[in-house]
Coordinates of C-alpha atoms and ligand atoms in Angstrom, one line a residue:
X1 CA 106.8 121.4 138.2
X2 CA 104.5 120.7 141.6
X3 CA 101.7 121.5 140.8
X4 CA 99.5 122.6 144.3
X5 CA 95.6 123.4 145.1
X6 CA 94.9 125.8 146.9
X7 CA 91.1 127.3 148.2
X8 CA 89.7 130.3 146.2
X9 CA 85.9 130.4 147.5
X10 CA 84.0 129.4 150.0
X11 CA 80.4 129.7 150.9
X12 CA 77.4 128.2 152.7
X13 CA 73.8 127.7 152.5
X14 CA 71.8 126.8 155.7
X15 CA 67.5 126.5 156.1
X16 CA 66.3 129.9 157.3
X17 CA 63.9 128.1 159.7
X18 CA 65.6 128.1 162.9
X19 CA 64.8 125.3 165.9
X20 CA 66.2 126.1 169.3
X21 CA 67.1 124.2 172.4
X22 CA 63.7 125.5 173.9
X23 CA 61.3 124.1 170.7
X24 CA 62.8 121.0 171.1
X25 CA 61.4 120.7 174.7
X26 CA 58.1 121.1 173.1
X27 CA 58.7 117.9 171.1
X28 CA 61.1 115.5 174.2
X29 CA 61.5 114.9 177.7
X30 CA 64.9 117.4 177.4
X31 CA 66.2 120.9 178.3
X32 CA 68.2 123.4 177.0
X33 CA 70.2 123.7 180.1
X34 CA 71.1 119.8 179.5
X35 CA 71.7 120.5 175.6
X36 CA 73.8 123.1 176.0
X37 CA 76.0 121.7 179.2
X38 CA 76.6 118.8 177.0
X39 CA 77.2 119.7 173.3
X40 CA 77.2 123.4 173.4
X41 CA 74.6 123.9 171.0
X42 CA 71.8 126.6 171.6
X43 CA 69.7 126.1 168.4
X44 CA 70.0 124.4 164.7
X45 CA 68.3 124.7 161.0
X46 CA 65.9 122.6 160.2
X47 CA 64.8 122.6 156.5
X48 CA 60.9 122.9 155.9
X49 CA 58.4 121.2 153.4
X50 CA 59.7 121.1 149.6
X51 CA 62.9 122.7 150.7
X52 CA 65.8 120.1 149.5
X53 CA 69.7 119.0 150.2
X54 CA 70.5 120.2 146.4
X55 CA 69.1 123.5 147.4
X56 CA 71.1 123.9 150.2
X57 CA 74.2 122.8 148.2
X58 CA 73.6 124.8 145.4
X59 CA 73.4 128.1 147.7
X60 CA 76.9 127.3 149.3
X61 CA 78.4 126.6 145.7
X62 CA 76.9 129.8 144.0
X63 CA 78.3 132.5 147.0
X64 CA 81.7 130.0 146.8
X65 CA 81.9 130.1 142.8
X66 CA 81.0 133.8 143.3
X67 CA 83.6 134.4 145.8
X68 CA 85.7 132.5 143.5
X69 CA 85.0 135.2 140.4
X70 CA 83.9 132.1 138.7
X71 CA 80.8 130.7 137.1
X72 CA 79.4 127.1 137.0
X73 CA 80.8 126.3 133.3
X74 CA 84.4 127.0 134.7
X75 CA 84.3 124.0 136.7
X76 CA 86.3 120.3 135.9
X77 CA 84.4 118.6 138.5
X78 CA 82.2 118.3 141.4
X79 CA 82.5 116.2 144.7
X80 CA 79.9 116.1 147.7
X81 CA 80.6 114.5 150.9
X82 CA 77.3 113.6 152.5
X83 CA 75.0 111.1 154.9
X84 CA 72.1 112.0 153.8
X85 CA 72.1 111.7 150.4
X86 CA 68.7 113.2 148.6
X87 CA 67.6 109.6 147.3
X88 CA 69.0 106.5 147.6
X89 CA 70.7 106.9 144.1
X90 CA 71.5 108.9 142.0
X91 CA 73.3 111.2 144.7
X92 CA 73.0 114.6 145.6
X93 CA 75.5 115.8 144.1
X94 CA 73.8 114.6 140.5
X95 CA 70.7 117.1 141.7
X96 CA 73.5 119.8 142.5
X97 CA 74.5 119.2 138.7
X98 CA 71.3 120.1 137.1
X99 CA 70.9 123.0 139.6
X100 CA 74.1 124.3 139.0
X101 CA 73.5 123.8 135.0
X102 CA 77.0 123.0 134.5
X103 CA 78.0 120.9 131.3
X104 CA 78.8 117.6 131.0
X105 CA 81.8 117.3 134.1
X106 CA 82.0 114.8 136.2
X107 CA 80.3 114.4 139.9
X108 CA 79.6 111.7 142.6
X109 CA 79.0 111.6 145.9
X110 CA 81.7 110.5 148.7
X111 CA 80.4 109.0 151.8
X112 CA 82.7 109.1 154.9
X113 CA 80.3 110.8 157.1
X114 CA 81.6 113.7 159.4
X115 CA 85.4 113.3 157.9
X116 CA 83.6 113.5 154.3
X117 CA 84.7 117.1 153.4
X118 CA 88.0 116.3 154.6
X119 CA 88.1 113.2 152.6
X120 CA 86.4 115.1 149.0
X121 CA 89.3 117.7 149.8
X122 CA 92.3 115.0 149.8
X123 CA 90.3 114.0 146.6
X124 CA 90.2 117.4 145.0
X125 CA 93.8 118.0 145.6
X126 CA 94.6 114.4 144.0
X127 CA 93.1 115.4 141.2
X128 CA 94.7 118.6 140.6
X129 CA 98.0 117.2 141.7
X130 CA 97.7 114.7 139.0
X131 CA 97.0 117.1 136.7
X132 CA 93.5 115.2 136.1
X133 CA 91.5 118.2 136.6
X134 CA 92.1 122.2 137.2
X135 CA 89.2 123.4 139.5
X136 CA 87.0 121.5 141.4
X137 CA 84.1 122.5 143.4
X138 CA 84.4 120.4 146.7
X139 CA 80.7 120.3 149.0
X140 CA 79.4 118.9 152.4
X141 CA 76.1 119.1 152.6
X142 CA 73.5 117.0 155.2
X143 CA 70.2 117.5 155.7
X144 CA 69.7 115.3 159.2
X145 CA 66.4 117.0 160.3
X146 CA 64.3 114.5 158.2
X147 CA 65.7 111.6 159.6
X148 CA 66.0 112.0 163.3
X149 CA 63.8 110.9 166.4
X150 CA 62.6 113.9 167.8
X151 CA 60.5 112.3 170.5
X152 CA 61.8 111.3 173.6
X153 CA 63.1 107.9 172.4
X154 CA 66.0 109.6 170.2
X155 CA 66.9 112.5 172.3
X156 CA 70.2 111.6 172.9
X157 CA 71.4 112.1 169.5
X158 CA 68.3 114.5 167.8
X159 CA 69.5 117.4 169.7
X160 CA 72.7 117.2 168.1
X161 CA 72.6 117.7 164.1
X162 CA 71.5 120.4 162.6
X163 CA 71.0 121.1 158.2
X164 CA 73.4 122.7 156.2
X165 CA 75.7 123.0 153.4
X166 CA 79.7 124.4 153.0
X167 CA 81.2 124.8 149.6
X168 CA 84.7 125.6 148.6
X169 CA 86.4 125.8 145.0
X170 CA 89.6 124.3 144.7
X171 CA 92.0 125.5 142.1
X172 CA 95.3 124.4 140.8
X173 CA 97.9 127.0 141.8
X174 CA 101.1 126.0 139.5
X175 CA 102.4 129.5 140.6
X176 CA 106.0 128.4 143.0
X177 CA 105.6 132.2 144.3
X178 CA 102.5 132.0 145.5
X179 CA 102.6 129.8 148.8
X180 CA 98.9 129.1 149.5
X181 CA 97.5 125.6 149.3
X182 CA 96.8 122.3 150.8
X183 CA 100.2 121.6 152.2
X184 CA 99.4 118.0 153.8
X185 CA 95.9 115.6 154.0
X186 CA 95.8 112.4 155.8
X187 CA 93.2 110.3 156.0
X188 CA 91.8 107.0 158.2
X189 CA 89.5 104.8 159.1
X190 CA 88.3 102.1 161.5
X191 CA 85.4 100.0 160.7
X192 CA 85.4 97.4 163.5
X193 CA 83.5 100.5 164.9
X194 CA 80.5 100.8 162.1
X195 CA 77.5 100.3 164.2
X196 CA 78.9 102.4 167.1
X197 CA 77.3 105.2 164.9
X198 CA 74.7 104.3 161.8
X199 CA 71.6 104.1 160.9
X200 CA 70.9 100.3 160.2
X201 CA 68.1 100.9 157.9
X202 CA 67.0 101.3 154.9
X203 CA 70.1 99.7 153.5
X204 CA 70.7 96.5 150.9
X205 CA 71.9 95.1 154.1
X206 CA 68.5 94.3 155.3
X207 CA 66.9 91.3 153.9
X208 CA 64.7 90.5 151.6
X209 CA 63.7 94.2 151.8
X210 CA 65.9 97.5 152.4
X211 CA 63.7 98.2 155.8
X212 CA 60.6 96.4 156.7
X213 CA 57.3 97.5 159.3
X214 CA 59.7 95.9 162.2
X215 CA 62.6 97.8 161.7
X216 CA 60.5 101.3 161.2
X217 CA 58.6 100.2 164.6
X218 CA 61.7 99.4 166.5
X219 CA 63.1 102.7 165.1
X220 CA 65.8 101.2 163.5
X221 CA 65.6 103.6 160.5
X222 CA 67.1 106.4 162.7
X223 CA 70.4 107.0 163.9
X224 CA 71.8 105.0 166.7
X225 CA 75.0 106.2 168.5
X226 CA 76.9 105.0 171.8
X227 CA 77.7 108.4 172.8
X228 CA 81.0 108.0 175.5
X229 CA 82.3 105.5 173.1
X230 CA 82.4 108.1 170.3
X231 CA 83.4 111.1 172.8
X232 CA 86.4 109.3 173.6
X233 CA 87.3 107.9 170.1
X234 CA 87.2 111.7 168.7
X235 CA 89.5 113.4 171.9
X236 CA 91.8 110.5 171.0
X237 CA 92.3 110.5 167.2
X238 CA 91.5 114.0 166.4
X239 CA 94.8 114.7 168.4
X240 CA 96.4 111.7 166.7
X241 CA 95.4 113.1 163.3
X242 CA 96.2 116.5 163.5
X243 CA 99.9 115.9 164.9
X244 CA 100.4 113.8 162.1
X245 CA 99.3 115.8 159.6
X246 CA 101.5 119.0 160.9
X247 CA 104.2 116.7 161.2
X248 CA 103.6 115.6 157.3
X249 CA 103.7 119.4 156.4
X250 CA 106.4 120.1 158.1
X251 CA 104.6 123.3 160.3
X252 CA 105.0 123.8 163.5
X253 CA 101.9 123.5 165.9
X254 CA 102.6 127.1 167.5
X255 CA 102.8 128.0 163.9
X256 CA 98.7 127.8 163.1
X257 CA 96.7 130.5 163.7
X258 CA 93.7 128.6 163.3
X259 CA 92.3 125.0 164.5
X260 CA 88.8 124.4 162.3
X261 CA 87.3 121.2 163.6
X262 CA 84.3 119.7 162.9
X263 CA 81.6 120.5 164.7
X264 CA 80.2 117.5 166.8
X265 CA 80.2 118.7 170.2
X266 CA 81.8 121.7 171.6
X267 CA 83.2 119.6 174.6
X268 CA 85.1 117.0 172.4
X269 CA 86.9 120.4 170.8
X270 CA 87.5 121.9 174.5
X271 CA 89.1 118.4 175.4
X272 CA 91.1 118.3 171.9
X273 CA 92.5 122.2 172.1
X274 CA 93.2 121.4 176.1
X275 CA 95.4 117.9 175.5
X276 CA 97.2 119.6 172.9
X277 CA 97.5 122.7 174.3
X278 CA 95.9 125.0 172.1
X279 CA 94.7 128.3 172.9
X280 CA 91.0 128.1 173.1
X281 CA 90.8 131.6 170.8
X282 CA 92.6 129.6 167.8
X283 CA 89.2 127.6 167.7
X284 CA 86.4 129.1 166.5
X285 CA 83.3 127.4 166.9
X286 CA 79.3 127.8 165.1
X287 CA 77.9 124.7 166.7
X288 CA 75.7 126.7 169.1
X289 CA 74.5 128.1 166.0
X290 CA 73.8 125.4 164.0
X291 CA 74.2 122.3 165.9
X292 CA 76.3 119.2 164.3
X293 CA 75.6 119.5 160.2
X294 CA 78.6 116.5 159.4
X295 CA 80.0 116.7 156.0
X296 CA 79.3 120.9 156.4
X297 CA 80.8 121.8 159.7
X298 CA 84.0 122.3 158.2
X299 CA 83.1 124.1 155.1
X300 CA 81.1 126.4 157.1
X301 CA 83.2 127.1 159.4
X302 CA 85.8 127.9 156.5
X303 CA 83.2 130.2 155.0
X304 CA 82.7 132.2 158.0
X305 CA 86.1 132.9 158.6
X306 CA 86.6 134.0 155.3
X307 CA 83.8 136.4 155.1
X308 CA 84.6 137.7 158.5
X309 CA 88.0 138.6 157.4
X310 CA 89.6 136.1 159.8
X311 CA 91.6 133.7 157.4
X312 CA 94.1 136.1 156.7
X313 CA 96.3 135.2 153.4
X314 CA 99.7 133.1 154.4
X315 CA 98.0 132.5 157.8
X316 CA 98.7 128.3 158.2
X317 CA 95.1 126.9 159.2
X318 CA 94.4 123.4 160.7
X319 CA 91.5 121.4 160.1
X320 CA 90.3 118.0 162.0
X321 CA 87.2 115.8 161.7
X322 CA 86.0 112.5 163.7
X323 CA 83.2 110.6 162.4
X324 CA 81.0 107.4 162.1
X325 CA 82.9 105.1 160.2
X326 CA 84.7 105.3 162.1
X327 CA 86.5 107.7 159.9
X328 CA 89.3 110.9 160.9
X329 CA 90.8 113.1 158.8
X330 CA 93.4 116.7 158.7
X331 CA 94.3 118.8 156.6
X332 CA 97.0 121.7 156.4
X333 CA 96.7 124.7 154.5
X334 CA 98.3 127.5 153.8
X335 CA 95.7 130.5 153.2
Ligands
ACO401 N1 68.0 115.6 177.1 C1 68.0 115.3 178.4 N2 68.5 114.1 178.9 C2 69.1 113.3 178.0 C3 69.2 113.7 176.6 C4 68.6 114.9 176.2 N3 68.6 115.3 174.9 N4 69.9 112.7 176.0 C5 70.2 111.8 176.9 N5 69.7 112.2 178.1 C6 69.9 111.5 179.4 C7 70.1 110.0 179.3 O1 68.9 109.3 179.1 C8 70.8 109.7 180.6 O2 69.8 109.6 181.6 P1 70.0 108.5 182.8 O3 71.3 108.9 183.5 O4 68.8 108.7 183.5 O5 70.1 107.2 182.1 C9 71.6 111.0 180.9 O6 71.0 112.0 180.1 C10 73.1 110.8 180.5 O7 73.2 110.3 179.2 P2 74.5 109.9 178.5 O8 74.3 109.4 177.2 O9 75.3 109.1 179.4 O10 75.1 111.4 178.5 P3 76.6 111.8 178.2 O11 77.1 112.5 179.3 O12 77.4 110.7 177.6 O13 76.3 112.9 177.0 C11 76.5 113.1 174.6 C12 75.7 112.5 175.8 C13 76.4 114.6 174.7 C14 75.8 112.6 173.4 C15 77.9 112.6 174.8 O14 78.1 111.3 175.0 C16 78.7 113.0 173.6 O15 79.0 114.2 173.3 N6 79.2 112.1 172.8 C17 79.9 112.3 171.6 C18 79.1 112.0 170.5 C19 78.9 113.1 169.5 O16 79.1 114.2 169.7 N7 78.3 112.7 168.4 C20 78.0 113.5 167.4 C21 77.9 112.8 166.2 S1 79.4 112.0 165.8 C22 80.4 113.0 165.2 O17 80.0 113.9 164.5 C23 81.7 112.9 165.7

């Protein structure tokens, strides 16, 4: 018997403190007309003092258990795409753990950056499909706010990412009458392209210690990104990806009703939906809302479609990510 997972919760936890294109001004030479002309974006969350990544995780996973009809101690396992962990080990999703007060199932973090939920899914799905585990509680969660440039020196990518965190449960579904489920996942990577988009340090890469006075002066400890060279990476592969992955689960492209992708840039999406031909309505978008949260854009997105009664069941949904890595990832399902 196949044995198939399929989504049954979603939810989301963002900061309430909200940071738009116009406070930003405050802090860098920018504008909002420039932020929005290029990326879309109108405002993002911030989190504030004591407020944590595990926090914001454990939100999304309580409304998505709770969605779900489920509670903590019906979980197998717990995976949390993120890149930006809470400390540098354990990783967040060991802090999710104690929040969640779950018993003694396994966790760990999966780091693939923006792909990351798309990755933890195609892991959550292998899982189940091997019979391994039953339910597993899937989460991208970043908090970037506490690691970005906002002066003028790193305006070209702090106007970008936003904090936030997307949960969904995934759940064995060995019924052959009920259709829903991940139908295909495929997955890839390019790392000739690392430093295209990282943050060098801190990082056991840096010697003798993980980031010294230099690299903290030279601002080495935020994120550095060649922005075309990534614009034109993701309109390339996100196509690429999602063609195979429709192709892998045998549906036709006319066939979705929805294309979730991640939320990096609302330009790179317009380019993606125009080169393939897909209706611009068939793409919903919250990155004016909340700016670029990685490992989360997806699960989000999934969460407010869900809630707003959009993801309709036996509607075929579509979901694309492009990344630092440089990492893309699909994902078919059948809702
Ligand atoms: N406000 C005002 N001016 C700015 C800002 C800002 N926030 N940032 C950069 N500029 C200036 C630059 O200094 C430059 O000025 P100059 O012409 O005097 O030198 C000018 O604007 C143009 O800069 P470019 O970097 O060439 O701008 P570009 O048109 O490439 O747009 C952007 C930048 C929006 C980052 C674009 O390259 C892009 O979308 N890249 C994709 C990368 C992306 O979305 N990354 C997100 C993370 S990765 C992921 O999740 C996939």
């Amino acid at each position: 018997m196949t044995i198939r997972s399929k989504i049954v919760g979603t939810g989301m936890g963002v900061p309430e403190h909200v940071v738009t294109n116009h406070d930003l001004e405050k802090l860098m030479d920018t504008s909002d007309e420039w932020i929005r002309q290029r990326s879309g974006i109108a405002e993002r969350r911030h989190i504030r003092e004591g407020e944590r990544p595990s926090e914001l995780a454990e939100r999304a996973s309580r409304r998505a258990l709770d969605a779900a009809g489920l509670e903590p101690g019906d979980l197998d396992g717990i995976v949390l795409a993120t890149l930006s962990s809470e400390h540098d080990f354990p990783g967040t999703s060991f802090f999710l753990h104690r929040r969640l007060g779950v018993p003694e199932i396994p966790c760990f973090d999966l780091r693939a950056q923006c792909s990351g939920f798309l990755y933890a899914l195609a892991t959550a799905d292998a899982y189940i499909r091997a019979g391994m585990m039953r339910r597993v509680l899937v989460v991208g969660c970043e908090v970037h706010s506490t690691g970005l440039d906002l002066t003028t020196r790193g305006r070209n990518v702090s106007v970008l990412f936003g904090d936030g965190a997307g949960a969904v449960i995934v759940e064995a579904n060995p019924d052959p009458e009920d259709r829903a489920g991940v139908l295909a996942v495929r997955m890839h990577a390019q790392g000739e392209h690392a430093e295209r988009l990282w943050i060098e340090a801190p990082g056991s890469g840096s010697y003798p210690l993980r980031i010294t006075a230099e690299q903290v002066a030279a601002g080495r400890h935020f994120p550095q990104m060649e922005g075309r060279f990534v614009f034109k990476h993701a309109v390339t592969r996100m196509p690429e990806v999602l063609r195979e992955t429709l192709d892998a689960a045998g549906v036709k492209q006319d066939d979705v009703s929805w294309f979730l992708l991640h939320q990096a840039n609302l330009r790179i999406n317009e380019f993606v939906a125009q080169a393939m031909g897909i209706p611009p309505e068939k793409c919903p978008s919250n990155i004016e809302r909340f700016g670029n949260c990685s490992a989360a854009s997806i699960p989000m997105l999934l969460d407010e479609g869900a809630r707003a009664g959009r993801l309709e069941p036996g509607q075929l949904i579509a979901l694309a990510a492009f990344g630092s890595g440089f990492t893309w990832a699909s994902a078919i399902l059948r809702w």
